[in-house]
mmCIF file of N, CA and C in Angstrom:
data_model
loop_
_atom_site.group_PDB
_atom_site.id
_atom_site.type_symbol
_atom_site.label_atom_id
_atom_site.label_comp_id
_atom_site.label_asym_id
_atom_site.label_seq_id
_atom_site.Cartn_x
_atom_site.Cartn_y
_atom_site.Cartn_z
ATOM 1 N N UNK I 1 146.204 58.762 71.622
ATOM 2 C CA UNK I 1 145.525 58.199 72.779
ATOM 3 C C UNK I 1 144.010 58.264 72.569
ATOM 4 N N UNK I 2 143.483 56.851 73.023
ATOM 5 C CA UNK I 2 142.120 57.220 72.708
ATOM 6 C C UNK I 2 141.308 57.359 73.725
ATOM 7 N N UNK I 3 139.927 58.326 73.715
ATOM 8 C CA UNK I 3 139.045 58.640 74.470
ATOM 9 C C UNK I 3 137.704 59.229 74.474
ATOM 10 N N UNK I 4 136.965 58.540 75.027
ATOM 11 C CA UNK I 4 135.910 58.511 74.776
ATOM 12 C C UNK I 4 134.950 58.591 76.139
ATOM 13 N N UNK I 5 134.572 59.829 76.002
ATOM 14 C CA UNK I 5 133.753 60.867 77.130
ATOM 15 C C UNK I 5 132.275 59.934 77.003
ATOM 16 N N UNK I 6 131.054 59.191 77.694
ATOM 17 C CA UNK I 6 129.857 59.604 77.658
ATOM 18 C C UNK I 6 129.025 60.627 78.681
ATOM 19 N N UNK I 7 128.120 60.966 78.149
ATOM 20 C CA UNK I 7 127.328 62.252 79.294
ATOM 21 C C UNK I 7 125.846 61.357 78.318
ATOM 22 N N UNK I 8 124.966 62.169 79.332
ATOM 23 C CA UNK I 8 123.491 62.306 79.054
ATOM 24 C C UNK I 8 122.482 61.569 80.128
ATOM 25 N N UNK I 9 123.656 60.871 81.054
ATOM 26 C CA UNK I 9 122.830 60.395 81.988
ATOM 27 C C UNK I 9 121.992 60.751 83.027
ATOM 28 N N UNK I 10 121.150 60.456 83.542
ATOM 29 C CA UNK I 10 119.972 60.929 84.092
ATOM 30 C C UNK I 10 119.090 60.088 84.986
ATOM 31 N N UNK I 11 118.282 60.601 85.399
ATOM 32 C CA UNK I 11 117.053 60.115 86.346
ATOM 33 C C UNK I 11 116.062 60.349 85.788
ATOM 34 N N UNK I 12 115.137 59.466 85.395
ATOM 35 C CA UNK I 12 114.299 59.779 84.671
ATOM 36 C C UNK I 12 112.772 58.710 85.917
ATOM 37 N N UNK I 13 111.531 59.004 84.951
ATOM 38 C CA UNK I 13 110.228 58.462 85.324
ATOM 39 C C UNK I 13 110.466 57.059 84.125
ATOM 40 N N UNK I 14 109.801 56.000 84.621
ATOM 41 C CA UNK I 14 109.462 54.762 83.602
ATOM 42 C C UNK I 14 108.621 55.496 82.507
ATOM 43 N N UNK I 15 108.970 54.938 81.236
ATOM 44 C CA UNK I 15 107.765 55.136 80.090
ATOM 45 C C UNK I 15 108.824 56.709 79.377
ATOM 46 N N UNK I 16 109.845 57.549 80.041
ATOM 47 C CA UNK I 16 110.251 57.746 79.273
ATOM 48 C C UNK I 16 111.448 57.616 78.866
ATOM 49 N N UNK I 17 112.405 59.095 78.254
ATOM 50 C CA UNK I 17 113.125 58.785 77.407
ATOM 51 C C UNK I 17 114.575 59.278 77.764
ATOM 52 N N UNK I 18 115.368 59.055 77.266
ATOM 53 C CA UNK I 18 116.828 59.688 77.305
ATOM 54 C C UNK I 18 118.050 59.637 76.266
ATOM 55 N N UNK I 19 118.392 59.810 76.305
ATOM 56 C CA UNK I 19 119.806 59.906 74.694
ATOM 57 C C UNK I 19 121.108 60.166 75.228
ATOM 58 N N UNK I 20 122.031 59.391 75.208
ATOM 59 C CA UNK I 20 123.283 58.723 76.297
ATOM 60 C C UNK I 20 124.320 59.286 74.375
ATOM 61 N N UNK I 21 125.056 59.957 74.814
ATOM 62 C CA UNK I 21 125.848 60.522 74.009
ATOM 63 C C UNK I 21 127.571 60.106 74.189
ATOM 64 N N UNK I 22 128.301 59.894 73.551
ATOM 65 C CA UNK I 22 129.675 59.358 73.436
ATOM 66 C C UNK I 22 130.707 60.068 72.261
ATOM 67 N N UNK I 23 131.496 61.322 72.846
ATOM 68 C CA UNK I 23 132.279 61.571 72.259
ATOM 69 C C UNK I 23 133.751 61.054 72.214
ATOM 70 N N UNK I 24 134.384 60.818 70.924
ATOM 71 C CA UNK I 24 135.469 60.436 70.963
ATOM 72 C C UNK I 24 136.396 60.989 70.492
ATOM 73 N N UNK I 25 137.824 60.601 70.734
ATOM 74 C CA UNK I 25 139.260 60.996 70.279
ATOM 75 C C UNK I 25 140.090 60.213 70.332
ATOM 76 N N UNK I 26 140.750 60.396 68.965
ATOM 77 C CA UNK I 26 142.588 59.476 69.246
ATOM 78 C C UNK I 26 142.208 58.562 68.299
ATOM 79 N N UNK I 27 140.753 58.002 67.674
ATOM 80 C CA UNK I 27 140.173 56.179 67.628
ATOM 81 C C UNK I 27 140.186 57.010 65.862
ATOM 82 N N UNK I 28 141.440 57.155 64.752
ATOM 83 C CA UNK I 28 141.227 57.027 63.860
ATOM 84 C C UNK I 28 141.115 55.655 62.494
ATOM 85 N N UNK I 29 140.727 54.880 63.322
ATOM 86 C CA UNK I 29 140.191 53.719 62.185
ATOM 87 C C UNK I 29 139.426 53.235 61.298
ATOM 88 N N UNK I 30 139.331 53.100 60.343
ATOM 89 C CA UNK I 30 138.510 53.103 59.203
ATOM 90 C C UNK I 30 137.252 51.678 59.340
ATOM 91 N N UNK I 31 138.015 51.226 60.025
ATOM 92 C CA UNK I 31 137.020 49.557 59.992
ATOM 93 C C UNK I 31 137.176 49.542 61.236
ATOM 94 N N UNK I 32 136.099 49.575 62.390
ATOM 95 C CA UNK I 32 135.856 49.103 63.805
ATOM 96 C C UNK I 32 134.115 48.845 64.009
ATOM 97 N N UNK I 33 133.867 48.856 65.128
ATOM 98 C CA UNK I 33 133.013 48.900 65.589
ATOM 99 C C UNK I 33 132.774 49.509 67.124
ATOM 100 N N UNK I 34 131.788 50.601 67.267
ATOM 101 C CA UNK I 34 131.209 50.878 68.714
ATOM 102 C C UNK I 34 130.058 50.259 69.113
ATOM 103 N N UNK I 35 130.036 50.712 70.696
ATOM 104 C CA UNK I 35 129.064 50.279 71.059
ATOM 105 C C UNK I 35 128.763 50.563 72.343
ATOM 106 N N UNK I 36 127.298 49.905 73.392
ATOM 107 C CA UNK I 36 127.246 50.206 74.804
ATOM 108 C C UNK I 36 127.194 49.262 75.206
ATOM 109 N N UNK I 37 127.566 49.053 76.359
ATOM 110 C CA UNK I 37 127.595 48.041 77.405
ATOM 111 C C UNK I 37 126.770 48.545 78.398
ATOM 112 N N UNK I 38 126.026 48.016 79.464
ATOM 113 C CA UNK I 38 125.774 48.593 80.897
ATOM 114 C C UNK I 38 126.276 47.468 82.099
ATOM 115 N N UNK I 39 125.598 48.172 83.271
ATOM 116 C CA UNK I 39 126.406 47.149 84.544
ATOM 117 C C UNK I 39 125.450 47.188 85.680
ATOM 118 N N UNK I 40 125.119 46.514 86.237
ATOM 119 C CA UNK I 40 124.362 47.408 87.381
ATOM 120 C C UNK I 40 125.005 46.231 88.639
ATOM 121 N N UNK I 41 124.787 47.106 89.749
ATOM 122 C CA UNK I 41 125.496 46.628 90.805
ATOM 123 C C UNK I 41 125.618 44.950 91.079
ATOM 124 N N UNK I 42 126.712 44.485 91.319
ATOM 125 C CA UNK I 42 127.114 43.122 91.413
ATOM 126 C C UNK I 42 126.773 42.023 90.091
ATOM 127 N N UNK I 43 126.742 42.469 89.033
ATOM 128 C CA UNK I 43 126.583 41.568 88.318
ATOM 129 C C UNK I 43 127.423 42.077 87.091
ATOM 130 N N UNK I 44 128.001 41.670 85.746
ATOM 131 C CA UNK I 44 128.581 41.989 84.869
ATOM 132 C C UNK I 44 128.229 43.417 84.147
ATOM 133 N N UNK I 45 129.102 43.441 83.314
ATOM 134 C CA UNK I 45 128.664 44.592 82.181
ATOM 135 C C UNK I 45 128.289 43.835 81.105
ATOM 136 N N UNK I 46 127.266 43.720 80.341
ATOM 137 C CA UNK I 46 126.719 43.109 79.773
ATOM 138 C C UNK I 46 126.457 43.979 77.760
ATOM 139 N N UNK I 47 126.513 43.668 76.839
ATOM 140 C CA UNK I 47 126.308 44.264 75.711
ATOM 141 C C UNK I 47 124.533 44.884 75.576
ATOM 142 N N UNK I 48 124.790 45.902 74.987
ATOM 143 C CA UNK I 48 123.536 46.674 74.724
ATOM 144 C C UNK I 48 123.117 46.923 73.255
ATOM 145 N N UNK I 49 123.798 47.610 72.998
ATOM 146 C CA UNK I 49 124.167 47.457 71.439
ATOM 147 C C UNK I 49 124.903 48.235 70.766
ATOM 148 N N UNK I 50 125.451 47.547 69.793
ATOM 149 C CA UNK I 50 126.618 47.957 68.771
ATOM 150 C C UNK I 50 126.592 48.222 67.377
ATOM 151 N N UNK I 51 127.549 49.181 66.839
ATOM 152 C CA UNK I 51 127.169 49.651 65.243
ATOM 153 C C UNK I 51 128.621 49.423 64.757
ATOM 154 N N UNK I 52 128.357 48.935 63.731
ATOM 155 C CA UNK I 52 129.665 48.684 62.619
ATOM 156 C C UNK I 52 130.311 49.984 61.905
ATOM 157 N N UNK I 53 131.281 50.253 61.321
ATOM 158 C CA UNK I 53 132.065 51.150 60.774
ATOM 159 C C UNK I 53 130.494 51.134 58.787
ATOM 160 N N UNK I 54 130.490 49.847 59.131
ATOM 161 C CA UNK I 54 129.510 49.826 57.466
ATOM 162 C C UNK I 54 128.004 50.706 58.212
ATOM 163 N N UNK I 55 127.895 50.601 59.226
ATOM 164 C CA UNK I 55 126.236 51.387 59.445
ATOM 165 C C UNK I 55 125.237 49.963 60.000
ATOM 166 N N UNK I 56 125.667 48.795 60.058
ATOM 167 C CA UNK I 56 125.003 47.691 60.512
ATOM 168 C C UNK I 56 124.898 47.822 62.267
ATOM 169 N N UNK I 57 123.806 47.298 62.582
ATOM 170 C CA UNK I 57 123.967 47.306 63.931
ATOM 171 C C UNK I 57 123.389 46.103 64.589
ATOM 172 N N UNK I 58 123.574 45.971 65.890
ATOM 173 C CA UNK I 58 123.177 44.721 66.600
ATOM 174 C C UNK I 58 122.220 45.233 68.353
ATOM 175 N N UNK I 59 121.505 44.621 68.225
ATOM 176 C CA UNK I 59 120.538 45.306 69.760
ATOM 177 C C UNK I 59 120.303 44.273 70.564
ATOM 178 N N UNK I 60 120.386 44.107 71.702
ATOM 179 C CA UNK I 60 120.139 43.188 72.561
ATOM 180 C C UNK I 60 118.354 42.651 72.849
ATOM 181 N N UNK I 61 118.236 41.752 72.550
ATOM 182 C CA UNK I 61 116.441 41.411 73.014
ATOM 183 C C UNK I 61 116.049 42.265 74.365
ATOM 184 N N UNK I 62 116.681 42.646 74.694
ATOM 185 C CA UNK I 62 115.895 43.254 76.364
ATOM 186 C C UNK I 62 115.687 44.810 76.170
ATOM 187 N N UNK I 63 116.310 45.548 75.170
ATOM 188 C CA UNK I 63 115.957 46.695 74.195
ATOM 189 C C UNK I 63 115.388 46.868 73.411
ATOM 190 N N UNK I 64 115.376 45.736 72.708
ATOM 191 C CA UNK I 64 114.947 45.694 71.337
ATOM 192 C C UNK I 64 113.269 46.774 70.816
ATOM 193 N N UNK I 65 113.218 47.836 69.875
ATOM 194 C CA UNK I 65 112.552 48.113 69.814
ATOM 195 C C UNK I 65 111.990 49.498 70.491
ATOM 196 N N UNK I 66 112.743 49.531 71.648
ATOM 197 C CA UNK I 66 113.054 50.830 72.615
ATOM 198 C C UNK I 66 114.484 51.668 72.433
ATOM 199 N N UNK I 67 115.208 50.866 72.582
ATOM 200 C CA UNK I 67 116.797 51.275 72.102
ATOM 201 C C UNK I 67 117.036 51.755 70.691
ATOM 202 N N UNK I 68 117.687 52.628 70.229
ATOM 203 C CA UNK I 68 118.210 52.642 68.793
ATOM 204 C C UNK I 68 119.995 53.163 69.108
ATOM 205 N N UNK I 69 120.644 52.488 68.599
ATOM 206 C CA UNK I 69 122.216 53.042 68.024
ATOM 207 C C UNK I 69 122.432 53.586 67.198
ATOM 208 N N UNK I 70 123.164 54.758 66.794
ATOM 209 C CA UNK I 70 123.419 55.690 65.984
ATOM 210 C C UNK I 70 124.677 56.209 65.944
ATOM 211 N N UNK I 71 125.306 56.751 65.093
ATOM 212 C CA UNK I 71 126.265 57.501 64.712
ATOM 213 C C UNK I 71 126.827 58.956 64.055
ATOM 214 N N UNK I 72 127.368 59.465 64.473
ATOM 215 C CA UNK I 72 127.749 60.735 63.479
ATOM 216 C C UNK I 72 129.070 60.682 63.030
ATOM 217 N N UNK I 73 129.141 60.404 62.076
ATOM 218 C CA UNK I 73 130.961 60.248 61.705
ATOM 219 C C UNK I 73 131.941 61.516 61.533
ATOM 220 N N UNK I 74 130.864 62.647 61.160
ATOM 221 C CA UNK I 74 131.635 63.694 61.195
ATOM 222 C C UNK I 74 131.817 64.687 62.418
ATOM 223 N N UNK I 75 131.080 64.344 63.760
ATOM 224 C CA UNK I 75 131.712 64.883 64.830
ATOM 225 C C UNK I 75 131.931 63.946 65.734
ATOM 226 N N UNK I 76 131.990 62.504 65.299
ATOM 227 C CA UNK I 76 132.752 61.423 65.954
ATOM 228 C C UNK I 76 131.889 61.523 67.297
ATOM 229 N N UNK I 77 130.476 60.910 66.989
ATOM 230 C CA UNK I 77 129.867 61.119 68.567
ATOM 231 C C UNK I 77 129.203 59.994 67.892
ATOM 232 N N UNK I 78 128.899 59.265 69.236
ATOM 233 C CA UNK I 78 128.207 57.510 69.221
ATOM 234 C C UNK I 78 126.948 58.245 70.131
ATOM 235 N N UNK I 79 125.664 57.711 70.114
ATOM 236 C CA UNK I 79 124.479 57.713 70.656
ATOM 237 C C UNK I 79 123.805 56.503 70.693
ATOM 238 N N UNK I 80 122.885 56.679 71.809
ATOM 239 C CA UNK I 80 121.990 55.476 72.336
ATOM 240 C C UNK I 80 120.916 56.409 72.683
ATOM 241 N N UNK I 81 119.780 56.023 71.735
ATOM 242 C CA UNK I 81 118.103 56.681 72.028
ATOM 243 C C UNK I 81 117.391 55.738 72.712
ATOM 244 N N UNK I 82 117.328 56.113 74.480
ATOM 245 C CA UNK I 82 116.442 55.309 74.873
ATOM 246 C C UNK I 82 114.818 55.720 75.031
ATOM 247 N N UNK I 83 114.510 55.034 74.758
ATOM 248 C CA UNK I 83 112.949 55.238 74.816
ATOM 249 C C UNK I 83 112.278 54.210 75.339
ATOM 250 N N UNK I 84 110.493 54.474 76.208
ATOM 251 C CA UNK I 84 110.125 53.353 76.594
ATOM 252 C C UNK I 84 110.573 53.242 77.916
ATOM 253 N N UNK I 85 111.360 53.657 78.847
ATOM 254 C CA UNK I 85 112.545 53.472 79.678
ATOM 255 C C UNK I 85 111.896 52.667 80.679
ATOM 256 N N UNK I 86 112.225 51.633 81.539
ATOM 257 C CA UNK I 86 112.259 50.554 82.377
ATOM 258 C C UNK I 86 113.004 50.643 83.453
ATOM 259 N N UNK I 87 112.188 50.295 85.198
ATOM 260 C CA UNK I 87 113.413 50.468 86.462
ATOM 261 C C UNK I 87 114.561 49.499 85.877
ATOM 262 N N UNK I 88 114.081 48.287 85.146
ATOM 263 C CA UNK I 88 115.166 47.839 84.899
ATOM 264 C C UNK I 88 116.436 47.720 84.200
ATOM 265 N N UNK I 89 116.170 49.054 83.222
ATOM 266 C CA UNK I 89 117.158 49.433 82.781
ATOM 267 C C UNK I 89 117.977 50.444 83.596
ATOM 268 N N UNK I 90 117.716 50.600 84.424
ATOM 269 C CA UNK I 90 119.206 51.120 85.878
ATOM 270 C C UNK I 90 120.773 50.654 85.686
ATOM 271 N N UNK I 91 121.104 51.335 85.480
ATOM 272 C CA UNK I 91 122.581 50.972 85.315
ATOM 273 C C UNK I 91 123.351 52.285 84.892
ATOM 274 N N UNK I 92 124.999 51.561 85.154
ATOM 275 C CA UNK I 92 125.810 52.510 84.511
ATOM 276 C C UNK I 92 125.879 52.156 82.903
ATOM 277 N N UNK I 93 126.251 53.028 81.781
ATOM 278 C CA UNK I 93 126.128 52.747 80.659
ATOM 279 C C UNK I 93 127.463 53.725 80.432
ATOM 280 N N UNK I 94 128.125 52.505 79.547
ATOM 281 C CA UNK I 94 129.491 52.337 79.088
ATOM 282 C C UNK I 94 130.041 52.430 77.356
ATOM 283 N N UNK I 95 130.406 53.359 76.936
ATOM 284 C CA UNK I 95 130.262 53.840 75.550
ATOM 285 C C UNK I 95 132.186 52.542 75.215
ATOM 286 N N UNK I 96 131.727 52.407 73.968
ATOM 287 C CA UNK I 96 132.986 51.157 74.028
ATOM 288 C C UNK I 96 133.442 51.304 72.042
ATOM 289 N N UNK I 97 134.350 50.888 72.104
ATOM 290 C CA UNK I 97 135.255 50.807 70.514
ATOM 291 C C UNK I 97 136.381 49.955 70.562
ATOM 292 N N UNK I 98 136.203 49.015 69.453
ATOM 293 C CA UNK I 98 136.765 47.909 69.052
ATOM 294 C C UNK I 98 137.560 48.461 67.714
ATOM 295 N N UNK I 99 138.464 47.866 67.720
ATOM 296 C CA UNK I 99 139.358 48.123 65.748
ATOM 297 C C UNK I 99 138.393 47.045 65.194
ATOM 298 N N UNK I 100 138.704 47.248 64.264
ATOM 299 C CA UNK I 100 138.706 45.976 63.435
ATOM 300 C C UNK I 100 137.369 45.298 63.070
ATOM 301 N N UNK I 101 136.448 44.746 62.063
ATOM 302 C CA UNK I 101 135.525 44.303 61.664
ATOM 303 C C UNK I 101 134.592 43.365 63.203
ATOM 304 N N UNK I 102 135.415 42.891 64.411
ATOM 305 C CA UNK I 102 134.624 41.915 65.135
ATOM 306 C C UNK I 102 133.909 43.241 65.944
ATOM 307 N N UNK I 103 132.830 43.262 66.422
ATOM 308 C CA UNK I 103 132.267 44.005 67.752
ATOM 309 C C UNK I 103 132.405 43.068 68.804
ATOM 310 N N UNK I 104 132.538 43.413 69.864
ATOM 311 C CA UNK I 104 132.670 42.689 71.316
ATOM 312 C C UNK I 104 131.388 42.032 71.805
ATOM 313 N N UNK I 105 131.462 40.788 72.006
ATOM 314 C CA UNK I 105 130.479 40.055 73.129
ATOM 315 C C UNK I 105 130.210 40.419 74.526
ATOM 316 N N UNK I 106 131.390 40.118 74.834
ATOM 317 C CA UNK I 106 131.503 40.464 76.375
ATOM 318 C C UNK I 106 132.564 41.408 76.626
ATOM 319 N N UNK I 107 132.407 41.775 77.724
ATOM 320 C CA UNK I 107 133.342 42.954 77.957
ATOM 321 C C UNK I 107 134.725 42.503 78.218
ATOM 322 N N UNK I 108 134.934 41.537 77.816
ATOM 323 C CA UNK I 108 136.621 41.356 77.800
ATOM 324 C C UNK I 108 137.386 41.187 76.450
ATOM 325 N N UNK I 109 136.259 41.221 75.926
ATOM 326 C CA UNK I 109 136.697 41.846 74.447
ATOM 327 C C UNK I 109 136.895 43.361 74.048
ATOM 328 N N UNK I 110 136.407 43.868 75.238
ATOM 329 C CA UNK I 110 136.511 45.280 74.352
ATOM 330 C C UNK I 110 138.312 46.027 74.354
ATOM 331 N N UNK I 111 138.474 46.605 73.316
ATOM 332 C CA UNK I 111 139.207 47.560 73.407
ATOM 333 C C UNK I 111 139.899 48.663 74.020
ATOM 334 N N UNK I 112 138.937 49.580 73.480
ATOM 335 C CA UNK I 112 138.656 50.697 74.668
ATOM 336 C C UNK I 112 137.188 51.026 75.012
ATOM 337 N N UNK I 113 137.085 52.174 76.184
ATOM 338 C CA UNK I 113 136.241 52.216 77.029
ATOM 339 C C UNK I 113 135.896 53.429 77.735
ATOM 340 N N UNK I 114 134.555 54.067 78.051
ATOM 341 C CA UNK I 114 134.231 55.484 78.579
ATOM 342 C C UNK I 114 134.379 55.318 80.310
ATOM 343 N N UNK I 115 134.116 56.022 81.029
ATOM 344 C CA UNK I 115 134.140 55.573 82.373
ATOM 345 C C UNK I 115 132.509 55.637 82.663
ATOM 346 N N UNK I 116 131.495 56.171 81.524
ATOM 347 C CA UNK I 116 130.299 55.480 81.943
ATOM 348 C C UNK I 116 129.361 56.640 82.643
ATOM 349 N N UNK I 117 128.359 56.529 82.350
ATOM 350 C CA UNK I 117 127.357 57.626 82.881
ATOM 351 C C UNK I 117 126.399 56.837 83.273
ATOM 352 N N UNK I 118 125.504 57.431 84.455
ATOM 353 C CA UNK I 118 124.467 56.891 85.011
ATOM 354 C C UNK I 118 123.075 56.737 84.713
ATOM 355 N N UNK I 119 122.398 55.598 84.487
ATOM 356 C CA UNK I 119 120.899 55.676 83.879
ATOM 357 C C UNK I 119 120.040 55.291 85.109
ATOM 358 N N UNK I 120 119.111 56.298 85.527
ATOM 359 C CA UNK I 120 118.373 55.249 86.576
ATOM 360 C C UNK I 120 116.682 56.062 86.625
ATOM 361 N N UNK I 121 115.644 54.825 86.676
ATOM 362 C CA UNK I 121 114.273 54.812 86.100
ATOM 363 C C UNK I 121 113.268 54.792 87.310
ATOM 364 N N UNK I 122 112.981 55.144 87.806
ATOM 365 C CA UNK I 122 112.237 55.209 88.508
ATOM 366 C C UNK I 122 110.641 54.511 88.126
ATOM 367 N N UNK I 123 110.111 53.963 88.910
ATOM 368 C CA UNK I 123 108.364 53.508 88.855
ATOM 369 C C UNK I 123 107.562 54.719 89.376
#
């Protein structure tokens, strides 16, 4: 069974930082891809960014440059370094894993799924 805990969420001031952590279990596949999604009230969960099983990754333009994705393969924990932080990055943030070489677009692609920790930025 697979599962995948995130924590690290927080309340933070604009301008800084936070690190959204994703432990997993059960997800032994050699070729997938993780990743984050967020959501914020009434509108979709939307992609944030994602890392390949090879170490490649993908970042959304509205991060870009503030965000980094990362991995640890040997204690199976996914991370998101936010930095820079924005009211508008408010949201819940959703730790996510796909099998297989595709990463997910939209969230109806995904696989499996964390139940999500809270990011919210204050001005």
């Amino acid at each position: 069974q697979v599962q995948l805990v995130e924590s690290g969420g927080d309340s933070v001031q604009a301008g800084g930082s936070l690190r959204l952590s994703c432990a997993s279990s059960g997800f032994g596949y050699v070729v997938y891809c993780l990743g984050w999604f967020r959501q914020t009230p009434g509108n979709e969960r939307v992609r944030v960014a994602v890392i390949k099983s090879t170490g490649s990754t993908s970042t959304a333009d509205s991060v870009k440059g503030r965000f980094t994705i990362s991995e640890d393969k040997a204690k199976n924990i996914l991370y998101l370094q936010m930095n820079s932080l924005k009211p508008e990055d408010t949201a819940m943030y959703y730790c996510v894993a796909n099998r297989g070489w595709d990463c997910p677009l939209r969230w109806s692609d995904v696989d499996y799924w964390g139940q999500g920790t809270q990011v919210t930025v204050s001005s």
